[in-house]
Amino acid sequence: MARIELVDLAHAYKPNPSAAADYALRPMTMQWDDGGAYALLGP
């Protein structure tokens, strides 16, 4: 079966983020399995 995995996905506008508040998207790991219905929402 197919699977999509996002491992340690993160984004920061500062070159060397050190605190959670420095991230626009905090590090996260997600897994989507074949046949599921998923959504990734943000502001």
PDB file of C-alpha atoms in Angstrom:
ATOM      1  CA  MET A   1       0.000   0.000   0.000  1.00  0.00           C
ATOM      2  CA  ALA A   2       1.018   3.573  -0.566  1.00  0.00           C
ATOM      3  CA  ARG A   3       1.926   5.865   2.290  1.00  0.00           C
ATOM      4  CA  ILE A   4       3.000   9.484   2.613  1.00  0.00           C
ATOM      5  CA  GLU A   5       5.273  10.297   5.542  1.00  0.00           C
ATOM      6  CA  LEU A   6       6.421  13.708   6.737  1.00  0.00           C
ATOM      7  CA  VAL A   7       9.287  13.268   9.180  1.00  0.00           C
ATOM      8  CA  ASP A   8      10.478  16.230  11.276  1.00  0.00           C
ATOM      9  CA  LEU A   9       8.825  18.745   8.963  1.00  0.00           C
ATOM     10  CA  ALA A  10       9.421  22.293  10.216  1.00  0.00           C
ATOM     11  CA  HIS A  11       9.870  25.832   8.943  1.00  0.00           C
ATOM     12  CA  ALA A  12      11.383  28.944  10.493  1.00  0.00           C
ATOM     13  CA  TYR A  13      12.122  32.349   9.027  1.00  0.00           C
ATOM     14  CA  LYS A  14      15.137  32.857  11.284  1.00  0.00           C
ATOM     15  CA  PRO A  15      18.352  31.126  10.150  1.00  0.00           C
ATOM     16  CA  ASN A  16      18.979  29.257  13.446  1.00  0.00           C
ATOM     17  CA  PRO A  17      15.762  28.769  15.426  1.00  0.00           C
ATOM     18  CA  SER A  18      16.376  27.832  19.051  1.00  0.00           C
ATOM     19  CA  ALA A  19      12.982  28.180  20.767  1.00  0.00           C
ATOM     20  CA  ALA A  20       9.525  26.881  19.859  1.00  0.00           C
ATOM     21  CA  ALA A  21       8.361  30.481  19.317  1.00  0.00           C
ATOM     22  CA  ASP A  22      10.959  30.894  16.526  1.00  0.00           C
ATOM     23  CA  TYR A  23       9.138  28.412  14.280  1.00  0.00           C
ATOM     24  CA  ALA A  24       6.334  29.287  11.870  1.00  0.00           C
ATOM     25  CA  LEU A  25       5.708  25.517  11.663  1.00  0.00           C
ATOM     26  CA  ARG A  26       6.979  23.570  14.669  1.00  0.00           C
ATOM     27  CA  PRO A  27       8.678  20.235  13.966  1.00  0.00           C
ATOM     28  CA  MET A  28       6.107  17.512  13.363  1.00  0.00           C
ATOM     29  CA  THR A  29       5.885  14.002  11.999  1.00  0.00           C
ATOM     30  CA  MET A  30       2.761  12.744  10.222  1.00  0.00           C
ATOM     31  CA  GLN A  31       1.828   9.635   8.305  1.00  0.00           C
ATOM     32  CA  TRP A  32      -1.001   9.240   5.791  1.00  0.00           C
ATOM     33  CA  ASP A  33      -1.984   5.714   4.839  1.00  0.00           C
ATOM     34  CA  ASP A  34      -3.535   4.679   1.541  1.00  0.00           C
ATOM     35  CA  GLY A  35      -7.312   5.112   1.397  1.00  0.00           C
ATOM     36  CA  GLY A  36      -7.606   7.668   4.192  1.00  0.00           C
ATOM     37  CA  ALA A  37      -8.990  11.189   4.027  1.00  0.00           C
ATOM     38  CA  TYR A  38      -6.686  13.708   5.716  1.00  0.00           C
ATOM     39  CA  ALA A  39      -6.298  17.476   6.002  1.00  0.00           C
ATOM     40  CA  LEU A  40      -3.436  19.673   7.169  1.00  0.00           C
ATOM     41  CA  LEU A  41      -4.865  23.007   8.335  1.00  0.00           C
ATOM     42  CA  GLY A  42      -3.220  26.193   9.442  1.00  0.00           C
ATOM     43  CA  PRO A  43      -3.948  29.844  10.089  1.00  0.00           C
TER      44      PRO A  43
END
